[in-house]
Short mmCIF file of C-alpha atoms and ligand atoms in Angstrom, two decimals:
data_model
loop_
_atom_site.label_atom_id
_atom_site.label_comp_id
_atom_site.label_asym_id
_atom_site.label_seq_id
_atom_site.Cartn_x
_atom_site.Cartn_y
_atom_site.Cartn_z
CA MET A 1 -28.83 26.80 81.09
CA ALA A 2 -30.10 27.73 84.41
CA LYS A 3 -32.76 25.92 85.54
CA LYS A 4 -36.36 27.69 86.27
CA ILE A 5 -37.27 26.77 90.35
CA ILE A 6 -40.94 28.17 91.27
CA ILE A 7 -41.19 28.11 94.37
CA ALA A 8 -44.29 27.69 95.85
CA GLY A 9 -44.60 29.34 100.39
CA GLY A 10 -41.62 31.73 101.04
CA GLY A 11 -41.72 30.70 105.05
CA ALA A 12 -38.86 28.35 106.80
CA SER A 13 -39.01 25.61 104.11
CA GLY A 14 -39.63 28.24 101.02
CA MET A 15 -37.18 30.42 101.80
CA CYS A 16 -34.46 27.58 102.51
CA ALA A 17 -34.71 25.71 99.43
CA ALA A 18 -34.54 28.88 97.52
CA ILE A 19 -31.28 29.66 99.04
CA TYR A 20 -29.93 26.04 98.19
CA ALA A 21 -31.14 26.43 94.31
CA ALA A 22 -29.95 29.00 93.73
CA ARG A 23 -26.39 28.81 95.32
CA ASN A 24 -26.49 25.75 93.01
CA GLY A 25 -27.07 27.47 89.77
CA ALA A 26 -30.41 27.37 89.62
CA ASN A 27 -32.90 30.54 88.53
CA VAL A 28 -35.22 30.86 91.31
CA THR A 29 -38.75 32.47 92.25
CA ILE A 30 -40.46 32.53 94.92
CA ILE A 31 -44.69 33.66 95.32
CA GLU A 32 -45.94 34.16 98.31
CA LYS A 33 -49.68 35.00 99.00
CA ASN A 34 -48.10 37.74 102.03
CA ASN A 35 -46.67 40.65 101.26
CA VAL A 36 -43.80 39.51 103.17
CA LEU A 37 -41.29 36.51 103.66
CA GLY A 38 -41.70 34.62 106.34
CA LYS A 39 -44.27 35.65 108.09
CA LYS A 40 -45.12 32.33 110.38
CA LEU A 41 -40.86 32.25 111.37
CA SER A 42 -40.78 35.85 112.91
CA MET A 43 -43.68 34.47 115.17
CA THR A 44 -41.89 31.49 116.21
CA GLY A 45 -40.58 30.74 120.18
CA ASN A 46 -42.44 33.54 121.44
CA GLY A 47 -40.17 36.19 119.27
CA ARG A 48 -37.29 34.05 119.00
CA CYS A 49 -36.79 31.68 116.79
CA ASN A 50 -36.30 28.32 118.52
CA LEU A 51 -33.74 27.76 114.96
CA THR A 52 -33.01 23.52 116.10
CA ASN A 53 -31.75 21.40 118.81
CA LEU A 54 -29.34 19.77 119.56
CA ASP A 55 -30.89 16.71 121.12
CA MET A 56 -31.81 16.18 117.81
CA ARG A 57 -33.87 12.33 117.12
CA GLU A 58 -36.09 10.50 114.89
CA ASP A 59 -38.18 10.03 118.01
CA CYS A 60 -38.45 13.50 118.32
CA PHE A 61 -40.96 13.40 115.70
CA ASN A 62 -44.39 12.18 114.77
CA ALA A 63 -44.49 7.93 113.91
CA ALA A 64 -44.80 7.96 110.47
CA ALA A 65 -42.23 9.76 109.95
CA ARG A 66 -39.72 7.86 112.16
CA THR A 67 -38.00 5.36 109.71
CA ARG A 68 -36.52 7.63 107.11
CA MET A 69 -35.64 10.73 109.67
CA LYS A 70 -32.19 8.64 110.02
CA SER A 71 -31.28 9.04 106.77
CA TRP A 72 -32.70 13.21 106.44
CA LEU A 73 -31.11 13.84 109.83
CA ALA A 74 -27.62 12.38 108.96
CA ALA A 75 -27.55 14.77 105.42
CA PHE A 76 -29.05 17.57 107.45
CA GLY A 77 -29.45 18.05 110.90
CA ALA A 78 -28.83 20.28 113.61
CA THR A 79 -24.90 20.80 112.81
CA GLU A 80 -25.82 21.48 109.09
CA VAL A 81 -28.38 24.28 110.38
CA ILE A 82 -25.89 26.19 112.79
CA ARG A 83 -23.92 25.61 109.82
CA PHE A 84 -25.87 27.34 107.65
CA PHE A 85 -27.14 29.67 109.75
CA GLY A 86 -23.04 30.75 109.95
CA SER A 87 -23.23 31.04 106.94
CA LEU A 88 -25.73 34.50 106.48
CA GLY A 89 -23.67 35.43 109.33
CA VAL A 90 -26.26 34.33 112.53
CA VAL A 91 -25.09 33.66 115.58
CA VAL A 92 -26.28 31.73 117.73
CA ARG A 93 -26.65 30.49 121.32
CA SER A 94 -27.65 27.33 122.75
CA GLU A 95 -30.05 27.22 125.88
CA ASP A 96 -29.48 23.22 127.22
CA GLY A 97 -29.51 22.38 123.47
CA TYR A 98 -31.61 24.26 122.47
CA ILE A 99 -30.91 26.84 119.68
CA TYR A 100 -30.99 30.59 119.21
CA PRO A 101 -29.73 33.54 117.23
CA ALA A 102 -27.47 34.96 119.84
CA SER A 103 -29.15 38.32 119.05
CA GLY A 104 -33.31 37.13 120.91
CA GLN A 105 -34.77 37.25 117.89
CA ALA A 106 -36.66 35.32 115.94
CA THR A 107 -36.49 38.65 113.15
CA THR A 108 -32.39 38.43 112.78
CA VAL A 109 -33.09 35.20 111.46
CA VAL A 110 -35.90 36.34 109.11
CA THR A 111 -33.71 38.57 107.72
CA ALA A 112 -30.59 37.37 107.52
CA LEU A 113 -32.95 34.32 105.42
CA CYS A 114 -34.47 37.22 102.83
CA ASP A 115 -30.76 39.80 102.47
CA GLU A 116 -29.57 36.15 101.42
CA ILE A 117 -32.52 35.77 98.42
CA ARG A 118 -32.00 39.61 97.24
CA ARG A 119 -27.79 38.22 97.21
CA LEU A 120 -28.71 35.47 95.19
CA GLY A 121 -31.50 37.21 92.60
CA VAL A 122 -33.91 34.91 93.62
CA THR A 123 -37.05 37.00 92.50
CA VAL A 124 -40.27 36.92 95.06
CA VAL A 125 -43.66 38.08 94.20
CA TYR A 126 -45.32 38.54 97.16
CA GLU A 127 -49.15 38.81 97.39
CA GLN A 128 -50.08 36.51 94.82
CA GLN A 129 -51.55 33.22 95.82
CA VAL A 130 -51.06 29.74 94.38
CA LYS A 131 -53.61 27.44 93.26
CA ARG A 132 -52.60 24.70 91.00
CA ILE A 133 -50.14 23.62 89.43
CA GLU A 134 -50.75 22.18 85.35
CA VAL A 135 -48.55 19.41 84.63
CA ALA A 136 -47.35 19.14 80.55
CA TYR A 137 -47.51 16.05 78.95
CA GLY A 138 -43.46 14.56 78.69
CA ALA A 139 -42.85 17.05 81.00
CA ALA A 140 -39.21 16.82 82.59
CA GLY A 141 -39.75 14.57 85.49
CA ASP A 142 -43.60 13.64 84.61
CA SER A 143 -43.64 9.21 84.56
CA ARG A 144 -47.67 9.03 84.35
CA GLY A 145 -47.04 9.33 80.30
CA SER A 146 -51.27 10.08 79.85
CA PHE A 147 -52.22 9.88 83.00
CA GLY A 148 -52.69 12.86 85.26
CA GLY A 149 -49.58 14.79 82.54
CA ASN A 150 -51.59 18.02 81.79
CA LEU A 151 -53.94 17.97 84.95
CA SER A 152 -56.11 21.66 83.35
CA GLY A 153 -55.69 22.39 80.24
CA ASP A 154 -53.07 22.02 77.65
CA ALA A 155 -49.61 24.23 79.47
CA LYS A 156 -47.62 24.12 76.44
CA LYS A 157 -50.93 26.53 74.22
CA ASP A 158 -50.82 28.83 76.45
CA SER A 159 -48.52 31.43 76.38
CA GLY A 160 -50.80 35.05 76.99
CA GLY A 161 -49.91 36.36 80.20
CA ASN A 162 -47.78 33.98 81.22
CA TYR A 163 -44.18 35.10 83.69
CA GLY A 164 -40.98 33.94 81.69
CA ALA A 165 -41.91 32.91 78.11
CA GLU A 166 -44.32 30.14 77.99
CA GLY A 167 -41.75 26.82 76.17
CA ASP A 168 -38.79 28.46 77.38
CA CYS A 169 -38.11 25.67 79.78
CA GLY A 170 -40.51 23.04 81.08
CA GLY A 171 -43.19 21.18 81.78
CA TYR A 172 -44.73 23.41 84.69
CA VAL A 173 -46.90 25.83 85.39
CA VAL A 174 -48.12 26.99 88.36
CA VAL A 175 -51.08 29.46 88.32
CA THR A 176 -51.68 32.36 90.84
CA ASP A 177 -55.31 34.16 91.17
CA LYS A 178 -53.16 36.25 88.77
CA ASP A 179 -50.62 35.26 86.56
CA ARG A 180 -48.85 32.15 85.59
CA PHE A 181 -45.54 30.54 85.89
CA SER A 182 -43.72 28.69 83.66
CA CYS A 183 -40.52 26.75 84.73
CA ASP A 184 -38.49 23.43 85.04
CA ALA A 185 -39.25 22.58 89.18
CA VAL A 186 -41.97 23.45 91.73
CA ILE A 187 -41.03 23.38 94.70
CA MET A 188 -44.87 23.62 96.85
CA ALA A 189 -44.10 25.11 100.96
CA THR A 190 -46.80 26.03 101.60
CA GLY A 191 -47.35 24.94 104.90
CA SER A 192 -49.67 24.14 106.90
CA LEU A 193 -53.51 24.60 108.66
CA SER A 194 -51.94 26.20 111.99
CA GLY A 195 -52.53 30.07 112.28
CA PRO A 196 -54.79 30.69 109.89
CA LYS A 197 -55.97 34.47 110.96
CA THR A 198 -52.26 35.52 112.15
CA THR A 199 -50.60 33.88 109.20
CA MET A 200 -52.96 32.79 106.50
CA SER A 201 -51.52 29.69 106.77
CA THR A 202 -54.68 27.96 105.45
CA GLY A 203 -54.47 24.57 104.07
CA ASP A 204 -53.67 25.44 100.39
CA GLY A 205 -50.62 23.51 99.31
CA TYR A 206 -53.22 19.64 100.54
CA TYR A 207 -55.31 20.26 97.91
CA ILE A 208 -52.98 21.39 95.75
CA CYS A 209 -50.90 18.15 96.17
CA ARG A 210 -54.34 16.48 95.95
CA GLN A 211 -55.39 17.54 92.61
CA LEU A 212 -51.56 16.35 91.38
CA GLY A 213 -52.54 12.18 92.77
CA MET A 214 -50.91 12.79 96.21
CA SER A 215 -52.75 11.42 98.81
CA ILE A 216 -53.31 13.89 101.86
CA LYS A 217 -53.25 12.19 106.35
CA ASP A 218 -55.82 13.40 108.07
CA THR A 219 -54.69 16.68 109.47
CA PHE A 220 -55.68 17.41 112.60
CA PRO A 221 -54.01 20.75 115.27
CA ALA A 222 -51.29 19.90 116.92
CA LEU A 223 -49.15 21.33 119.61
CA VAL A 224 -52.06 23.04 120.74
CA GLY A 225 -53.94 23.19 124.60
CA PHE A 226 -57.59 22.20 125.23
CA LYS A 227 -60.54 22.60 126.28
CA CYS A 228 -61.86 20.95 129.55
CA ASP A 229 -64.68 20.17 130.91
CA ARG A 230 -66.27 23.34 132.87
CA GLU A 231 -69.04 20.99 134.62
CA ASP A 232 -66.18 19.25 136.90
CA GLY A 233 -65.21 22.48 137.32
CA LEU A 234 -61.83 24.29 136.90
CA PRO A 235 -60.17 27.57 138.50
CA GLN A 236 -61.17 30.99 138.36
CA ALA A 237 -58.49 32.39 137.61
CA GLY A 238 -55.27 30.88 135.85
CA VAL A 239 -52.51 29.04 137.27
CA ARG A 240 -49.24 27.81 136.12
CA SER A 241 -47.24 25.48 137.97
CA MET A 242 -44.56 22.41 137.84
CA ALA A 243 -45.98 19.39 137.18
CA ASN A 244 -47.05 16.58 135.83
CA VAL A 245 -49.35 16.36 133.07
CA SER A 246 -50.95 12.67 132.14
CA PHE A 247 -53.29 11.04 129.20
CA TYR A 248 -55.14 8.73 129.49
CA LEU A 249 -58.27 7.18 127.26
CA GLY A 250 -59.61 4.92 129.91
CA THR A 251 -57.22 3.67 131.59
CA GLU A 252 -54.84 3.79 128.99
CA GLU A 253 -51.68 6.05 129.43
CA LEU A 254 -51.43 8.07 126.06
CA ALA A 255 -48.68 10.62 126.83
CA ARG A 256 -47.19 11.90 129.68
CA GLU A 257 -44.67 15.04 129.61
CA TYR A 258 -43.03 16.92 132.56
CA GLY A 259 -43.33 21.23 132.74
CA GLU A 260 -44.72 24.38 133.49
CA VAL A 261 -48.83 23.31 132.64
CA GLN A 262 -50.25 26.03 132.97
CA ILE A 263 -54.63 25.75 134.08
CA THR A 264 -56.94 28.55 132.33
CA PRO A 265 -60.84 29.05 133.57
CA GLU A 266 -61.43 27.52 130.03
CA GLY A 267 -58.98 24.63 129.77
CA ILE A 268 -55.41 23.74 130.55
CA SER A 269 -52.06 24.10 128.11
CA GLY A 270 -48.13 25.06 128.55
CA ILE A 271 -45.44 23.05 126.52
CA PRO A 272 -46.05 19.64 128.27
CA VAL A 273 -49.69 19.62 127.03
CA MET A 274 -48.73 20.84 124.14
CA GLN A 275 -45.88 18.24 123.85
CA ALA A 276 -48.61 15.41 124.69
CA SER A 277 -51.09 17.07 122.76
CA ARG A 278 -49.11 15.37 119.80
CA GLU A 279 -50.62 11.77 120.65
CA VAL A 280 -54.31 12.58 122.49
CA VAL A 281 -55.58 15.44 118.88
CA LYS A 282 -57.28 12.34 116.60
CA LEU A 283 -59.51 10.70 119.96
CA VAL A 284 -60.35 13.82 121.46
CA SER A 285 -61.94 15.14 117.57
CA GLU A 286 -63.01 11.16 117.35
CA LYS A 287 -64.87 12.50 120.85
CA LYS A 288 -62.95 10.21 122.55
CA PRO A 289 -62.88 10.17 127.07
CA VAL A 290 -60.09 11.58 127.18
CA TYR A 291 -58.63 12.93 130.51
CA ALA A 292 -55.70 14.03 132.12
CA GLU A 293 -53.87 13.79 134.82
CA VAL A 294 -52.31 16.75 136.56
CA ASP A 295 -49.43 15.73 139.70
CA PHE A 296 -48.31 18.69 141.38
CA PHE A 297 -45.56 16.99 143.12
CA PRO A 298 -43.58 15.90 139.93
CA ASP A 299 -40.74 15.85 143.05
CA TYR A 300 -41.70 13.35 144.79
CA ASP A 301 -42.21 9.87 144.68
CA ASP A 302 -44.60 8.20 146.13
CA LYS A 303 -43.04 7.17 149.10
CA GLU A 304 -42.05 10.46 148.98
CA PHE A 305 -45.45 12.22 148.49
CA GLU A 306 -46.97 9.76 151.99
CA ALA A 307 -44.08 11.26 154.13
CA LEU A 308 -45.46 14.35 153.23
CA LYS A 309 -49.01 13.88 153.99
CA GLN A 310 -48.37 12.36 156.76
CA ASP A 311 -46.35 15.51 158.12
CA MET A 312 -48.77 17.11 157.01
CA MET A 313 -51.57 15.59 159.69
CA ARG A 314 -49.84 17.58 162.10
CA PHE A 315 -52.11 20.42 161.19
CA LEU A 316 -55.62 18.09 161.94
CA ASP A 317 -55.55 21.82 164.83
CA LYS A 318 -58.01 24.05 165.11
CA ARG A 319 -57.23 25.01 161.76
CA THR A 320 -59.63 25.62 159.51
CA LEU A 321 -59.45 23.54 155.98
CA GLY A 322 -58.51 26.86 153.38
CA GLU A 323 -55.66 27.53 155.79
CA PHE A 324 -54.56 24.17 156.44
CA LEU A 325 -54.65 24.06 152.39
CA GLN A 326 -52.62 27.60 151.60
CA GLY A 327 -49.26 26.37 151.94
CA PHE A 328 -49.58 23.45 150.70
CA GLY A 329 -50.94 24.16 146.49
CA ASN A 330 -51.55 27.22 144.40
CA SER A 331 -54.86 28.91 146.35
CA ASN A 332 -56.96 28.46 142.97
CA ILE A 333 -56.28 24.55 142.64
CA ASN A 334 -57.16 25.18 146.78
CA GLU A 335 -60.27 26.61 146.20
CA LEU A 336 -61.25 23.72 143.12
CA VAL A 337 -60.04 20.73 144.79
CA MET A 338 -62.25 22.43 147.73
CA SER A 339 -64.85 23.18 145.30
CA ARG A 340 -64.60 20.03 143.90
CA MET A 341 -65.48 17.67 147.39
CA LYS A 342 -68.05 20.73 148.38
CA LEU A 343 -66.25 21.45 151.13
CA GLY A 344 -66.42 24.91 152.30
CA LYS A 345 -62.31 26.28 153.32
CA GLY A 346 -64.23 27.50 157.45
CA MET A 347 -64.63 23.94 157.09
CA LYS A 348 -62.53 23.36 161.00
CA MET A 349 -60.09 20.29 160.62
CA LYS A 350 -60.66 18.56 163.87
CA ASN A 351 -64.22 17.89 161.40
CA ILE A 352 -62.16 16.29 159.02
CA SER A 353 -61.20 12.55 159.36
CA PRO A 354 -57.46 11.71 158.53
CA SER A 355 -59.00 9.17 155.86
CA MET A 356 -60.50 12.31 154.96
CA ALA A 357 -57.83 14.78 154.68
CA GLU A 358 -55.73 12.31 153.12
CA CYS A 359 -58.77 12.27 150.01
CA ILE A 360 -58.60 15.87 149.45
CA LEU A 361 -54.33 15.64 149.81
CA ASP A 362 -54.69 13.06 147.41
CA ASN A 363 -56.13 15.32 144.61
CA TYR A 364 -52.87 17.57 144.08
CA ARG A 365 -51.34 13.63 142.79
CA LYS A 366 -53.97 13.01 140.23
CA LEU A 367 -56.33 15.58 139.46
CA LYS A 368 -58.04 15.64 136.83
CA PHE A 369 -59.43 17.20 133.99
CA ARG A 370 -61.90 16.11 131.40
CA ILE A 371 -60.67 17.31 127.62
CA VAL A 372 -63.76 18.19 125.64
CA ASP A 373 -61.73 19.92 123.02
CA CYS A 374 -58.66 21.48 121.42
CA ASN A 375 -58.24 24.56 120.98
CA GLY A 376 -57.94 24.78 116.97
CA TYR A 377 -55.31 25.37 114.04
CA GLN A 378 -55.93 28.86 115.14
CA ALA A 379 -53.62 28.60 118.84
CA SER A 380 -51.92 24.67 116.97
CA GLN A 381 -48.08 25.58 116.18
CA VAL A 382 -48.14 22.62 114.02
CA THR A 383 -50.27 20.88 112.03
CA THR A 384 -50.39 17.04 112.00
CA GLY A 385 -51.08 15.08 108.74
CA GLY A 386 -50.55 16.10 105.60
CA VAL A 387 -48.77 14.55 101.98
CA SER A 388 -48.48 11.42 102.50
CA LEU A 389 -44.46 10.60 102.69
CA GLY A 390 -45.20 7.46 101.07
CA ASP A 391 -45.72 9.47 98.03
CA ILE A 392 -42.24 11.32 98.87
CA GLY A 393 -38.69 10.42 97.76
CA ASP A 394 -35.70 10.87 99.85
CA HIS A 395 -34.92 14.27 98.17
CA PHE A 396 -38.55 15.30 98.16
CA ALA A 397 -39.90 14.60 94.98
CA TYR A 398 -42.83 13.83 93.90
CA VAL A 399 -42.75 9.47 93.22
CA ASN A 400 -44.88 10.37 90.26
CA ASP A 401 -43.97 13.43 88.98
CA ASN A 402 -39.89 14.37 89.77
CA GLY A 403 -40.10 17.49 88.84
CA ILE A 404 -42.23 18.79 91.56
CA TYR A 405 -41.23 18.58 95.22
CA CYS A 406 -42.82 18.70 99.08
CA ILE A 407 -41.40 20.38 101.75
CA GLY A 408 -42.12 21.77 105.25
CA GLU A 409 -44.72 21.06 106.85
CA LEU A 410 -47.04 20.45 104.01
CA LEU A 411 -45.62 16.92 104.66
CA ASP A 412 -47.23 14.36 106.99
CA VAL A 413 -44.35 15.14 109.11
CA ASP A 414 -44.86 17.50 112.94
CA GLY A 415 -41.89 17.01 115.90
CA ARG A 416 -42.08 18.62 119.21
CA CYS A 417 -41.67 21.63 120.69
CA GLY A 418 -38.02 23.07 121.04
CA GLY A 419 -36.73 23.77 117.32
CA TYR A 420 -37.96 20.33 115.97
CA ASN A 421 -40.45 22.33 113.32
CA LEU A 422 -37.80 24.27 112.16
CA GLN A 423 -35.70 21.71 111.66
CA TRP A 424 -37.88 19.66 109.51
CA ALA A 425 -38.50 22.68 107.39
CA PHE A 426 -34.75 23.51 106.58
CA MET A 427 -34.20 20.28 106.37
CA SER A 428 -36.57 19.32 103.95
CA GLY A 429 -36.03 22.58 102.08
CA SER A 430 -32.02 22.23 102.33
CA ILE A 431 -32.34 18.83 100.72
CA ALA A 432 -35.26 19.42 98.18
CA GLY A 433 -33.45 23.44 97.05
CA THR A 434 -30.58 21.13 95.87
CA ALA A 435 -31.88 18.25 94.20
CA ALA A 436 -34.23 20.31 91.68
CA SER A 437 -31.22 22.55 91.33
CA MET A 438 -29.56 19.29 89.81
C1 FAD B 1 -46.92 30.69 117.55
C2 FAD B 1 -45.57 29.51 116.84
C3 FAD B 1 -45.05 29.63 116.85
C4 FAD B 1 -43.69 28.63 117.10
N1 FAD B 1 -42.32 28.43 117.36
C5 FAD B 1 -41.20 27.55 116.61
C6 FAD B 1 -40.28 27.25 117.41
O1 FAD B 1 -39.51 28.01 118.17
N2 FAD B 1 -38.93 26.31 116.67
C7 FAD B 1 -39.77 25.54 115.84
O2 FAD B 1 -39.48 24.53 115.44
N3 FAD B 1 -41.30 25.74 114.86
C8 FAD B 1 -41.77 26.50 115.85
N4 FAD B 1 -43.06 26.73 115.06
C9 FAD B 1 -44.39 26.18 113.91
C10 FAD B 1 -43.16 26.68 112.46
O3 FAD B 1 -42.85 27.77 112.31
C11 FAD B 1 -43.51 25.34 110.95
O4 FAD B 1 -43.22 24.51 111.38
C12 FAD B 1 -42.58 26.35 110.27
O5 FAD B 1 -42.81 27.62 110.07
C13 FAD B 1 -42.76 25.46 108.99
O6 FAD B 1 -42.63 26.45 107.77
P1 FAD B 1 -43.13 26.15 106.90
O7 FAD B 1 -42.25 26.67 105.41
O8 FAD B 1 -43.20 24.50 106.05
O9 FAD B 1 -44.35 26.44 106.11
P2 FAD B 1 -44.42 28.38 106.88
O10 FAD B 1 -43.71 28.92 107.45
O11 FAD B 1 -45.80 28.08 107.07
O12 FAD B 1 -44.65 28.43 105.51
C14 FAD B 1 -45.43 28.75 104.42
C15 FAD B 1 -45.88 29.71 103.28
O13 FAD B 1 -47.02 29.32 102.35
C16 FAD B 1 -47.78 30.95 102.38
N5 FAD B 1 -48.42 29.96 101.44
C17 FAD B 1 -49.48 29.67 101.46
N6 FAD B 1 -50.05 29.02 100.87
C18 FAD B 1 -49.86 29.40 99.94
C19 FAD B 1 -50.30 30.08 98.65
N7 FAD B 1 -51.38 29.18 98.16
N8 FAD B 1 -48.98 30.85 96.71
C20 FAD B 1 -48.42 31.28 98.20
N9 FAD B 1 -47.62 31.00 99.00
C21 FAD B 1 -49.14 30.63 99.78
C22 FAD B 1 -47.90 31.53 103.28
O14 FAD B 1 -47.61 32.47 103.40
C23 FAD B 1 -46.17 30.54 104.25
O15 FAD B 1 -45.67 32.21 104.25
C24 FAD B 1 -43.65 27.66 115.80
C25 FAD B 1 -45.23 27.90 115.24
C26 FAD B 1 -46.28 28.69 115.86
C27 FAD B 1 -47.63 29.58 114.49
#
């Protein structure tokens, strides 16, 4: 008889798990609390969906995940993601190793997954929120004996109103806000806390898994921008500039990234800031004195920058400070530098000493912004923390109950920006979907 699998959550990882399990002959049901599958997936990559990355390395993931990532990537790396989407008829395109659907549309990816789910006869239950999992004594995968056997009532006794006759199959009952579903295995794919308003990602899985005895690592928003101290001064209008951005705790450099930095009247963001945020958010939440330092001349080494400054000294003539800076930096940053140094733009350069002029220009190499907070879960792309990998086996089953699997962002795994998080979702989904169906 086909194994009956319930998947809690129809996002990237849950849909992928459903396809692998159903292709392996399992009877699969997805329970999704939204009225569509893949809501977050359809918003990824600015609507283009960065599926994976050809530069796939363990160190693109959080430290806790790295040691195990090698074998997982060997089983289902970027090539396998591309092949998987090929099997769904999705042609992909590489942009410097960043893999997108050739259509340039995330909806192509979501529709292809949904079409395959329909073709395979997977049942999808919409608008039901999984609340808990009941484990019957002696469930196929339950190795805990009486401990934690049945978490909330005897699943076997309750047959009324169950979706799928109770006793038909194994020892798990997935309880939603409206129904009860019995099955042989459960795959938890409920995602994270990122984007709660837009995607309904409210971290339900952390609570459910904690009830099952799993440990949950503290969660923080990641791939996120930061609010900066306004008293130090921020530009009056948004600035976008290619720059190096470094984050420091005191004098200790925490992270350094290069890319297009955005500085707004509220704070600092952009891809390099989001990349670095994974190393910084915890300290920021602990109110540690973290600051960002922006180098607007990343393509100059120290010697070249020194020469550039000396070259600028040619203009210590009849110009005003505003005129002196206008060809040097972004106008909003020029205003910011002058206001931080309490210098008016009408000031004559002849009244500014060469050492003071150098000091002004040095700001463009090391402009500091004190971080006061991060922009929160709604603005974050992923959540760092979650179900501890120590509780999860190589095929993503809970070590104390191999009929319960956890996949995707629910786990304590987060990757860099650039297709790594979807890679993780598809990788964990494919491995768990296959294993659960055996
Ligand atoms: C704006 C944005 C852009 C991004 N762009 C990229 C990108 O280009 N490339 C990349 O690699 N990553 C990107 N990410 C990250 C990526 O989208 C996630 O890491 C990935 O979707 C996680 O997959 P998942 O299946 O674990 O969770 P999700 O895709 O969030 O799926 C979880 C599903 O579970 C459902 N659910 C939750 N709780 C319950 C419950 N109690 N009962 C039933 N259903 C429930 C949710 O409604 C949801 O459908 C982006 C994220 C955001 C927010």
